[in-house]
Amino acid sequence: MGLTNEILKRRTFAIISHPDAGKTTLTEKFLLFGGAIQTAGAVKSNKIRKTATSDFMEIERQRGISVATSVMGFEYKGKKINILDTPGHKDFAEDTYRTLTAVDSVILVIDSVKGVEEQTEKLMEVCRMRKTPVIVFINKMDREGKDPFDLLDELEEKLKIKVRPLSWPISQGFTFKGVYNLYNKNLNLFEENKTKISGNYIKLENIFNSEIDSFLSESFVTKLREDVQLIEGVYNPLDVQEYLNGNIAPVFFGSAINNFGVQEILETFIEIAPCPGKRVAAEREVTAGEPQFSGFVFKIHANLDPNHRDRIAFLRICSGKFARNTFYYHTRVDKKFRFANPSTFMASEKNLVEEAFPGDVIGLYDTGQFKIGDTLTEGEQLHFKGIPSFSPEIFREVVNLDPFKTKQLDKGVRQLTEEGLAQLFIQQPGNRKIIGTVGQLQFDVIQFRLEHEYGAKCNFSPLNFFKACWITSGDKKKIEDFIQRKFSYIAFDKEENPVFFAESEWSLRMARESYPELIFHFTSEFKTGKVLQNQNAF
Ligand code: G4P
């Protein structure tokens, strides 16, 4: 099969949600449809449970399992579907943000009872920033949830995206009857069913024909007709191009646990979701169909076995064909590497891959040569854009508890932050190491791993900062002036970009007002711009 056909076949996406909305359940049902797993429960083990928040050993174990299910591939109706797993736990949100850089589209799961929750808003912000096409699945329709029209309004208001329902629920909770598919014009009647795939479809081109009366009682038919009339009056037909541009999100209703409404979304997904397309590198746009191979690392995971210090780097293929045992050019370190054991992972099984194509994600053994954001090519100097670090929210200074193990501590902190577990900032005088994260949990994980993997002991002393912002300006002098004046609030990230630690929202506002020539960035995305001027800086 030629490269074009391989690309057209592929759909690489992530399912994202606020914890507990049903991401794991929906993922599992997709895998059941695809025949990739035979029984429910196979993906469940991947979930980092709320009860485990303080038990970082357990979390590490589960993160280990999540390596196995990091990419779940299956075939469905001639398409090769790659689901990239994202950790549900909010302390690992940054992992999720980075995974979003490696997908071509997203399915967003919303709990019909809770509506749009905080984590969903944050994840959607990242999708909007990247113009990622989004399909929404409103889950748990078997429960007494919010009114569907209110949910649509809430989606538009909180997620700042236009929506277009493609299926519509007939009641909900105890009286939930099913969904009408507005796109394919059929009726799917609800039955509680946790193991089988629901196949109760009735073709109904026109719900105003009396045929529908034999399936639903009068009050439900009347309400459905009113609703559908309202929808068709208010919403324009789905413009697939607008969906692909990330401006409009099709919405489906269902109940993942009951396997209900899942097939509708999957069928529409394979029809409209994008196959791998263009990717922006600092130097130029790279098209999936280019014969030359290119890809980037978006995630690094430590090996579960503490006796083996090697790690696994997850590479998303952007163009051309990747082949095992072939030399590829690592653009940051300016060296060629070849990989004897590239692998794919699936439900605790690891498989050797001989070749892989755009949209595929492969695991490469990493003995320390990779950092998140690294690019591999066949020789061209390329640096893929869009693998940002996000402004962390919790800051602590590393306190070395064993001066004889300073080297080990330095190495450990460097490697663990390269893995993307947290961000490292260095402050002068004294090379003070400040670690910034989005969640408390990472500190426990870092402390534990430093001790067990590097033999270094440390403590963390809390710092009262509100945000870390990268600062840039067209006027170099202004930056120097700012750094001098705010010296005790300035640190440098690993690429030596200056970062301002704001103590409060107020102090950040004051700094912005007093220094209008400076730009305060909440993500490090701007850095790839710098690469254009100085290609070796990344
Ligand atoms: P997450 O990955 O987004 O965190 O959510 P997950 O799929 O684990 O689902 C969270 C909870 O919601 C689970 O219950 C799951 O069974 C339930 N759930 C998922 N889909 C539906 C649905 O359509 N209807 C209803 N009523 N519940 C649903 P749990 O009690 O936390 O876990 P479990 O004991 O069932 O495994």
PDB file of N, CA and C in Angstrom, residues 252-337:
ATOM      1  N   PHE A 252     -22.788  14.667  20.072  1.00  0.00           N
ATOM      2  CA  PHE A 252     -23.557  13.426  20.149  1.00  0.00           C
ATOM      3  C   PHE A 252     -23.974  13.185  21.600  1.00  0.00           C
ATOM      4  N   PHE A 253     -25.086  12.513  21.775  1.00  0.00           N
ATOM      5  CA  PHE A 253     -25.557  12.159  23.120  1.00  0.00           C
ATOM      6  C   PHE A 253     -25.538  10.641  23.252  1.00  0.00           C
ATOM      7  N   GLY A 254     -25.306  10.145  24.461  1.00  0.00           N
ATOM      8  CA  GLY A 254     -25.341   8.698  24.645  1.00  0.00           C
ATOM      9  C   GLY A 254     -25.014   8.281  26.058  1.00  0.00           C
ATOM     10  N   SER A 255     -24.769   6.994  26.187  1.00  0.00           N
ATOM     11  CA  SER A 255     -24.396   6.460  27.496  1.00  0.00           C
ATOM     12  C   SER A 255     -23.308   5.429  27.251  1.00  0.00           C
ATOM     13  N   ALA A 256     -22.084   5.833  27.537  1.00  0.00           N
ATOM     14  CA  ALA A 256     -20.943   4.973  27.200  1.00  0.00           C
ATOM     15  C   ALA A 256     -21.025   3.635  27.912  1.00  0.00           C
ATOM     16  N   ILE A 257     -21.401   3.662  29.185  1.00  0.00           N
ATOM     17  CA  ILE A 257     -21.407   2.425  29.960  1.00  0.00           C
ATOM     18  C   ILE A 257     -22.390   1.420  29.361  1.00  0.00           C
ATOM     19  N   ASN A 258     -23.452   1.911  28.748  1.00  0.00           N
ATOM     20  CA  ASN A 258     -24.452   1.043  28.136  1.00  0.00           C
ATOM     21  C   ASN A 258     -24.185   0.791  26.653  1.00  0.00           C
ATOM     22  N   ASN A 259     -23.008   1.187  26.192  1.00  0.00           N
ATOM     23  CA  ASN A 259     -22.670   1.028  24.778  1.00  0.00           C
ATOM     24  C   ASN A 259     -23.653   1.758  23.891  1.00  0.00           C
ATOM     25  N   PHE A 260     -24.159   2.831  24.374  1.00  0.00           N
ATOM     26  CA  PHE A 260     -25.263   3.443  23.660  1.00  0.00           C
ATOM     27  C   PHE A 260     -24.872   4.805  23.089  1.00  0.00           C
ATOM     28  N   GLY A 261     -25.079   4.961  21.775  1.00  0.00           N
ATOM     29  CA  GLY A 261     -24.695   6.206  21.121  1.00  0.00           C
ATOM     30  C   GLY A 261     -23.215   6.194  20.748  1.00  0.00           C
ATOM     31  N   VAL A 262     -22.538   5.090  21.096  1.00  0.00           N
ATOM     32  CA  VAL A 262     -21.102   5.004  20.851  1.00  0.00           C
ATOM     33  C   VAL A 262     -20.822   4.748  19.366  1.00  0.00           C
ATOM     34  N   GLN A 263     -21.642   3.861  18.786  1.00  0.00           N
ATOM     35  CA  GLN A 263     -21.417   3.556  17.377  1.00  0.00           C
ATOM     36  C   GLN A 263     -21.675   4.783  16.492  1.00  0.00           C
ATOM     37  N   GLU A 264     -22.713   5.561  16.853  1.00  0.00           N
ATOM     38  CA  GLU A 264     -23.026   6.772  16.087  1.00  0.00           C
ATOM     39  C   GLU A 264     -21.807   7.681  15.998  1.00  0.00           C
ATOM     40  N   ILE A 265     -21.198   7.914  17.161  1.00  0.00           N
ATOM     41  CA  ILE A 265     -20.076   8.853  17.178  1.00  0.00           C
ATOM     42  C   ILE A 265     -18.879   8.257  16.430  1.00  0.00           C
ATOM     43  N   LEU A 266     -18.678   6.953  16.590  1.00  0.00           N
ATOM     44  CA  LEU A 266     -17.541   6.318  15.927  1.00  0.00           C
ATOM     45  C   LEU A 266     -17.695   6.367  14.400  1.00  0.00           C
ATOM     46  N   GLU A 267     -18.913   6.073  13.933  1.00  0.00           N
ATOM     47  CA  GLU A 267     -19.165   6.068  12.484  1.00  0.00           C
ATOM     48  C   GLU A 267     -18.958   7.462  11.898  1.00  0.00           C
ATOM     49  N   THR A 268     -19.494   8.458  12.591  1.00  0.00           N
ATOM     50  CA  THR A 268     -19.350   9.828  12.078  1.00  0.00           C
ATOM     51  C   THR A 268     -17.897  10.250  12.173  1.00  0.00           C
ATOM     52  N   PHE A 269     -17.252   9.840  13.257  1.00  0.00           N
ATOM     53  CA  PHE A 269     -15.842  10.176  13.449  1.00  0.00           C
ATOM     54  C   PHE A 269     -15.007   9.702  12.261  1.00  0.00           C
ATOM     55  N   ILE A 270     -15.168   8.414  11.889  1.00  0.00           N
ATOM     56  CA  ILE A 270     -14.297   7.926  10.801  1.00  0.00           C
ATOM     57  C   ILE A 270     -14.637   8.603   9.469  1.00  0.00           C
ATOM     58  N   GLU A 271     -15.874   9.087   9.375  1.00  0.00           N
ATOM     59  CA  GLU A 271     -16.265   9.765   8.139  1.00  0.00           C
ATOM     60  C   GLU A 271     -15.695  11.180   8.050  1.00  0.00           C
ATOM     61  N   ILE A 272     -15.770  11.936   9.171  1.00  0.00           N
ATOM     62  CA  ILE A 272     -15.391  13.350   9.063  1.00  0.00           C
ATOM     63  C   ILE A 272     -14.059  13.727   9.708  1.00  0.00           C
ATOM     64  N   ALA A 273     -13.556  12.925  10.635  1.00  0.00           N
ATOM     65  CA  ALA A 273     -12.327  13.327  11.338  1.00  0.00           C
ATOM     66  C   ALA A 273     -11.146  13.343  10.366  1.00  0.00           C
ATOM     67  N   PRO A 274     -10.216  14.255  10.578  1.00  0.00           N
ATOM     68  CA  PRO A 274      -9.120  14.396   9.617  1.00  0.00           C
ATOM     69  C   PRO A 274      -8.090  13.273   9.702  1.00  0.00           C
ATOM     70  N   CYS A 275      -7.498  12.941   8.553  1.00  0.00           N
ATOM     71  CA  CYS A 275      -6.344  12.048   8.565  1.00  0.00           C
ATOM     72  C   CYS A 275      -5.118  12.937   8.771  1.00  0.00           C
ATOM     73  N   PRO A 276      -3.938  12.361   9.006  1.00  0.00           N
ATOM     74  CA  PRO A 276      -2.763  13.211   9.227  1.00  0.00           C
ATOM     75  C   PRO A 276      -2.568  14.187   8.072  1.00  0.00           C
ATOM     76  N   GLY A 277      -2.317  15.435   8.418  1.00  0.00           N
ATOM     77  CA  GLY A 277      -2.177  16.462   7.377  1.00  0.00           C
ATOM     78  C   GLY A 277      -0.865  17.199   7.513  1.00  0.00           C
ATOM     79  N   LYS A 278      -0.989  18.528   7.560  1.00  0.00           N
ATOM     80  CA  LYS A 278       0.239  19.335   7.641  1.00  0.00           C
ATOM     81  C   LYS A 278       0.641  19.557   9.080  1.00  0.00           C
ATOM     82  N   ARG A 279       1.920  19.729   9.309  1.00  0.00           N
ATOM     83  CA  ARG A 279       2.439  20.070  10.633  1.00  0.00           C
ATOM     84  C   ARG A 279       3.391  21.247  10.453  1.00  0.00           C
ATOM     85  N   VAL A 280       3.330  22.177  11.386  1.00  0.00           N
ATOM     86  CA  VAL A 280       4.188  23.347  11.241  1.00  0.00           C
ATOM     87  C   VAL A 280       5.504  23.129  11.974  1.00  0.00           C
ATOM     88  N   ALA A 281       6.591  23.242  11.232  1.00  0.00           N
ATOM     89  CA  ALA A 281       7.921  23.251  11.851  1.00  0.00           C
ATOM     90  C   ALA A 281       8.405  24.692  11.803  1.00  0.00           C
ATOM     91  N   ALA A 282       9.396  25.007  12.607  1.00  0.00           N
ATOM     92  CA  ALA A 282       9.877  26.397  12.640  1.00  0.00           C
ATOM     93  C   ALA A 282      10.351  26.829  11.256  1.00  0.00           C
ATOM     94  N   GLU A 283      10.889  25.878  10.495  1.00  0.00           N
ATOM     95  CA  GLU A 283      11.475  26.223   9.200  1.00  0.00           C
ATOM     96  C   GLU A 283      10.460  26.274   8.072  1.00  0.00           C
ATOM     97  N   ARG A 284       9.459  25.358   8.108  1.00  0.00           N
ATOM     98  CA  ARG A 284       8.489  25.273   7.014  1.00  0.00           C
ATOM     99  C   ARG A 284       7.343  24.356   7.427  1.00  0.00           C
ATOM    100  N   GLU A 285       6.332  24.312   6.548  1.00  0.00           N
ATOM    101  CA  GLU A 285       5.234  23.376   6.786  1.00  0.00           C
ATOM    102  C   GLU A 285       5.626  22.005   6.243  1.00  0.00           C
ATOM    103  N   VAL A 286       5.294  20.963   6.998  1.00  0.00           N
ATOM    104  CA  VAL A 286       5.650  19.616   6.556  1.00  0.00           C
ATOM    105  C   VAL A 286       4.349  18.871   6.267  1.00  0.00           C
ATOM    106  N   THR A 287       4.249  18.290   5.069  1.00  0.00           N
ATOM    107  CA  THR A 287       3.024  17.580   4.695  1.00  0.00           C
ATOM    108  C   THR A 287       3.217  16.088   4.942  1.00  0.00           C
ATOM    109  N   ALA A 288       2.145  15.449   5.434  1.00  0.00           N
ATOM    110  CA  ALA A 288       2.235  14.026   5.765  1.00  0.00           C
ATOM    111  C   ALA A 288       2.718  13.193   4.580  1.00  0.00           C
ATOM    112  N   GLY A 289       2.307  13.582   3.372  1.00  0.00           N
ATOM    113  CA  GLY A 289       2.604  12.782   2.183  1.00  0.00           C
ATOM    114  C   GLY A 289       4.015  12.937   1.636  1.00  0.00           C
ATOM    115  N   GLU A 290       4.829  13.790   2.232  1.00  0.00           N
ATOM    116  CA  GLU A 290       6.217  13.918   1.758  1.00  0.00           C
ATOM    117  C   GLU A 290       6.936  12.592   1.947  1.00  0.00           C
ATOM    118  N   PRO A 291       7.734  12.175   0.964  1.00  0.00           N
ATOM    119  CA  PRO A 291       8.370  10.852   1.097  1.00  0.00           C
ATOM    120  C   PRO A 291       9.402  10.771   2.221  1.00  0.00           C
ATOM    121  N   GLN A 292      10.008  11.907   2.576  1.00  0.00           N
ATOM    122  CA  GLN A 292      11.049  11.898   3.617  1.00  0.00           C
ATOM    123  C   GLN A 292      10.417  11.790   4.999  1.00  0.00           C
ATOM    124  N   PHE A 293      10.965  10.909   5.821  1.00  0.00           N
ATOM    125  CA  PHE A 293      10.431  10.714   7.164  1.00  0.00           C
ATOM    126  C   PHE A 293      10.745  11.906   8.080  1.00  0.00           C
ATOM    127  N   SER A 294       9.748  12.265   8.934  1.00  0.00           N
ATOM    128  CA  SER A 294       9.999  13.198  10.043  1.00  0.00           C
ATOM    129  C   SER A 294       9.022  12.887  11.176  1.00  0.00           C
ATOM    130  N   GLY A 295       9.427  13.228  12.380  1.00  0.00           N
ATOM    131  CA  GLY A 295       8.563  12.992  13.549  1.00  0.00           C
ATOM    132  C   GLY A 295       9.108  13.729  14.756  1.00  0.00           C
ATOM    133  N   PHE A 296       8.296  13.820  15.818  1.00  0.00           N
ATOM    134  CA  PHE A 296       8.792  14.497  17.016  1.00  0.00           C
ATOM    135  C   PHE A 296       8.396  13.742  18.284  1.00  0.00           C
ATOM    136  N   VAL A 297       9.172  13.974  19.329  1.00  0.00           N
ATOM    137  CA  VAL A 297       8.944  13.315  20.617  1.00  0.00           C
ATOM    138  C   VAL A 297       8.009  14.193  21.442  1.00  0.00           C
ATOM    139  N   PHE A 298       6.900  13.616  21.908  1.00  0.00           N
ATOM    140  CA  PHE A 298       5.969  14.440  22.693  1.00  0.00           C
ATOM    141  C   PHE A 298       5.829  13.935  24.130  1.00  0.00           C
ATOM    142  N   LYS A 299       6.438  12.795  24.414  1.00  0.00           N
ATOM    143  CA  LYS A 299       6.287  12.238  25.751  1.00  0.00           C
ATOM    144  C   LYS A 299       7.472  11.319  26.027  1.00  0.00           C
ATOM    145  N   ILE A 300       7.960  11.374  27.243  1.00  0.00           N
ATOM    146  CA  ILE A 300       9.047  10.461  27.622  1.00  0.00           C
ATOM    147  C   ILE A 300       8.627   9.791  28.914  1.00  0.00           C
ATOM    148  N   HIS A 301       8.785   8.494  28.965  1.00  0.00           N
ATOM    149  CA  HIS A 301       8.363   7.791  30.158  1.00  0.00           C
ATOM    150  C   HIS A 301       9.499   6.933  30.692  1.00  0.00           C
ATOM    151  N   ALA A 302       9.707   7.025  32.003  1.00  0.00           N
ATOM    152  CA  ALA A 302      10.781   6.230  32.596  1.00  0.00           C
ATOM    153  C   ALA A 302      10.419   4.768  32.536  1.00  0.00           C
ATOM    154  N   ASN A 303      11.432   3.943  32.432  1.00  0.00           N
ATOM    155  CA  ASN A 303      11.204   2.514  32.472  1.00  0.00           C
ATOM    156  C   ASN A 303      10.702   2.127  33.854  1.00  0.00           C
ATOM    157  N   LEU A 304       9.772   1.230  33.878  1.00  0.00           N
ATOM    158  CA  LEU A 304       9.216   0.817  35.162  1.00  0.00           C
ATOM    159  C   LEU A 304      10.240   0.112  36.036  1.00  0.00           C
ATOM    160  N   ASP A 305      11.148  -0.598  35.397  1.00  0.00           N
ATOM    161  CA  ASP A 305      12.119  -1.376  36.139  1.00  0.00           C
ATOM    162  C   ASP A 305      13.254  -0.460  36.593  1.00  0.00           C
ATOM    163  N   PRO A 306      13.394  -0.241  37.918  1.00  0.00           N
ATOM    164  CA  PRO A 306      14.406   0.705  38.397  1.00  0.00           C
ATOM    165  C   PRO A 306      15.835   0.264  38.085  1.00  0.00           C
ATOM    166  N   ASN A 307      16.024  -1.028  37.764  1.00  0.00           N
ATOM    167  CA  ASN A 307      17.370  -1.484  37.410  1.00  0.00           C
ATOM    168  C   ASN A 307      17.783  -1.037  36.016  1.00  0.00           C
ATOM    169  N   HIS A 308      16.805  -0.682  35.226  1.00  0.00           N
ATOM    170  CA  HIS A 308      17.115  -0.185  33.884  1.00  0.00           C
ATOM    171  C   HIS A 308      16.772   1.282  33.833  1.00  0.00           C
ATOM    172  N   ARG A 309      17.772   2.109  33.731  1.00  0.00           N
ATOM    173  CA  ARG A 309      17.561   3.542  33.776  1.00  0.00           C
ATOM    174  C   ARG A 309      16.995   4.079  32.456  1.00  0.00           C
ATOM    175  N   ASP A 310      16.922   3.216  31.424  1.00  0.00           N
ATOM    176  CA  ASP A 310      16.480   3.740  30.134  1.00  0.00           C
ATOM    177  C   ASP A 310      15.006   4.132  30.162  1.00  0.00           C
ATOM    178  N   ARG A 311      14.666   4.944  29.196  1.00  0.00           N
ATOM    179  CA  ARG A 311      13.312   5.474  29.160  1.00  0.00           C
ATOM    180  C   ARG A 311      12.697   5.170  27.792  1.00  0.00           C
ATOM    181  N   ILE A 312      11.415   5.456  27.684  1.00  0.00           N
ATOM    182  CA  ILE A 312      10.765   5.278  26.388  1.00  0.00           C
ATOM    183  C   ILE A 312      10.323   6.640  25.887  1.00  0.00           C
ATOM    184  N   ALA A 313      10.771   6.972  24.691  1.00  0.00           N
ATOM    185  CA  ALA A 313      10.356   8.244  24.090  1.00  0.00           C
ATOM    186  C   ALA A 313       9.248   7.937  23.090  1.00  0.00           C
ATOM    187  N   PHE A 314       8.154   8.666  23.184  1.00  0.00           N
ATOM    188  CA  PHE A 314       7.042   8.460  22.259  1.00  0.00           C
ATOM    189  C   PHE A 314       7.171   9.431  21.101  1.00  0.00           C
ATOM    190  N   LEU A 315       7.236   8.863  19.900  1.00  0.00           N
ATOM    191  CA  LEU A 315       7.456   9.677  18.704  1.00  0.00           C
ATOM    192  C   LEU A 315       6.206   9.654  17.829  1.00  0.00           C
ATOM    193  N   ARG A 316       5.733  10.819  17.467  1.00  0.00           N
ATOM    194  CA  ARG A 316       4.619  10.921  16.517  1.00  0.00           C
ATOM    195  C   ARG A 316       5.230  11.107  15.132  1.00  0.00           C
ATOM    196  N   ILE A 317       4.798  10.269  14.204  1.00  0.00           N
ATOM    197  CA  ILE A 317       5.335  10.388  12.849  1.00  0.00           C
ATOM    198  C   ILE A 317       4.534  11.432  12.079  1.00  0.00           C
ATOM    199  N   CYS A 318       5.239  12.371  11.471  1.00  0.00           N
ATOM    200  CA  CYS A 318       4.572  13.485  10.781  1.00  0.00           C
ATOM    201  C   CYS A 318       4.582  13.308   9.272  1.00  0.00           C
ATOM    202  N   SER A 319       5.665  12.750   8.712  1.00  0.00           N
ATOM    203  CA  SER A 319       5.716  12.565   7.263  1.00  0.00           C
ATOM    204  C   SER A 319       6.543  11.333   6.927  1.00  0.00           C
ATOM    205  N   GLY A 320       6.342  10.849   5.696  1.00  0.00           N
ATOM    206  CA  GLY A 320       7.143   9.736   5.189  1.00  0.00           C
ATOM    207  C   GLY A 320       6.955   8.440   5.941  1.00  0.00           C
ATOM    208  N   LYS A 321       7.911   7.534   5.740  1.00  0.00           N
ATOM    209  CA  LYS A 321       7.812   6.212   6.366  1.00  0.00           C
ATOM    210  C   LYS A 321       8.979   6.006   7.315  1.00  0.00           C
ATOM    211  N   PHE A 322       8.657   5.546   8.531  1.00  0.00           N
ATOM    212  CA  PHE A 322       9.704   5.194   9.493  1.00  0.00           C
ATOM    213  C   PHE A 322      10.006   3.718   9.330  1.00  0.00           C
ATOM    214  N   ALA A 323      11.287   3.369   9.298  1.00  0.00           N
ATOM    215  CA  ALA A 323      11.647   1.957   9.217  1.00  0.00           C
ATOM    216  C   ALA A 323      12.620   1.600  10.336  1.00  0.00           C
ATOM    217  N   ARG A 324      12.458   0.406  10.866  1.00  0.00           N
ATOM    218  CA  ARG A 324      13.330  -0.085  11.940  1.00  0.00           C
ATOM    219  C   ARG A 324      14.780  -0.198  11.437  1.00  0.00           C
ATOM    220  N   ASN A 325      15.723  -0.004  12.327  1.00  0.00           N
ATOM    221  CA  ASN A 325      17.149  -0.166  12.011  1.00  0.00           C
ATOM    222  C   ASN A 325      17.670   0.741  10.905  1.00  0.00           C
ATOM    223  N   THR A 326      17.046   1.885  10.747  1.00  0.00           N
ATOM    224  CA  THR A 326      17.495   2.846   9.742  1.00  0.00           C
ATOM    225  C   THR A 326      18.048   4.048  10.495  1.00  0.00           C
ATOM    226  N   PHE A 327      19.087   4.668   9.993  1.00  0.00           N
ATOM    227  CA  PHE A 327      19.652   5.832  10.687  1.00  0.00           C
ATOM    228  C   PHE A 327      18.795   7.071  10.439  1.00  0.00           C
ATOM    229  N   TYR A 328      18.432   7.755  11.529  1.00  0.00           N
ATOM    230  CA  TYR A 328      17.704   9.024  11.398  1.00  0.00           C
ATOM    231  C   TYR A 328      18.451  10.123  12.129  1.00  0.00           C
ATOM    232  N   TYR A 329      18.207  11.330  11.648  1.00  0.00           N
ATOM    233  CA  TYR A 329      18.945  12.488  12.128  1.00  0.00           C
ATOM    234  C   TYR A 329      18.197  13.170  13.277  1.00  0.00           C
ATOM    235  N   HIS A 330      18.893  13.312  14.408  1.00  0.00           N
ATOM    236  CA  HIS A 330      18.331  13.942  15.603  1.00  0.00           C
ATOM    237  C   HIS A 330      18.752  15.412  15.526  1.00  0.00           C
ATOM    238  N   THR A 331      17.808  16.301  15.216  1.00  0.00           N
ATOM    239  CA  THR A 331      18.200  17.657  14.819  1.00  0.00           C
ATOM    240  C   THR A 331      18.803  18.483  15.963  1.00  0.00           C
ATOM    241  N   ARG A 332      18.396  18.218  17.217  1.00  0.00           N
ATOM    242  CA  ARG A 332      18.935  19.035  18.304  1.00  0.00           C
ATOM    243  C   ARG A 332      20.399  18.680  18.608  1.00  0.00           C
ATOM    244  N   VAL A 333      20.686  17.376  18.623  1.00  0.00           N
ATOM    245  CA  VAL A 333      22.046  17.005  18.995  1.00  0.00           C
ATOM    246  C   VAL A 333      22.949  16.805  17.776  1.00  0.00           C
ATOM    247  N   ASP A 334      22.364  16.955  16.583  1.00  0.00           N
ATOM    248  CA  ASP A 334      23.134  16.894  15.350  1.00  0.00           C
ATOM    249  C   ASP A 334      23.872  15.553  15.210  1.00  0.00           C
ATOM    250  N   LYS A 335      23.127  14.473  15.432  1.00  0.00           N
ATOM    251  CA  LYS A 335      23.714  13.129  15.331  1.00  0.00           C
ATOM    252  C   LYS A 335      22.706  12.190  14.713  1.00  0.00           C
ATOM    253  N   LYS A 336      23.220  11.067  14.181  1.00  0.00           N
ATOM    254  CA  LYS A 336      22.291  10.078  13.626  1.00  0.00           C
ATOM    255  C   LYS A 336      22.115   8.924  14.607  1.00  0.00           C
ATOM    256  N   PHE A 337      20.903   8.434  14.687  1.00  0.00           N
ATOM    257  CA  PHE A 337      20.607   7.294  15.557  1.00  0.00           C
ATOM    258  C   PHE A 337      19.802   6.279  14.755  1.00  0.00           C
TER     259      PHE A 337
END
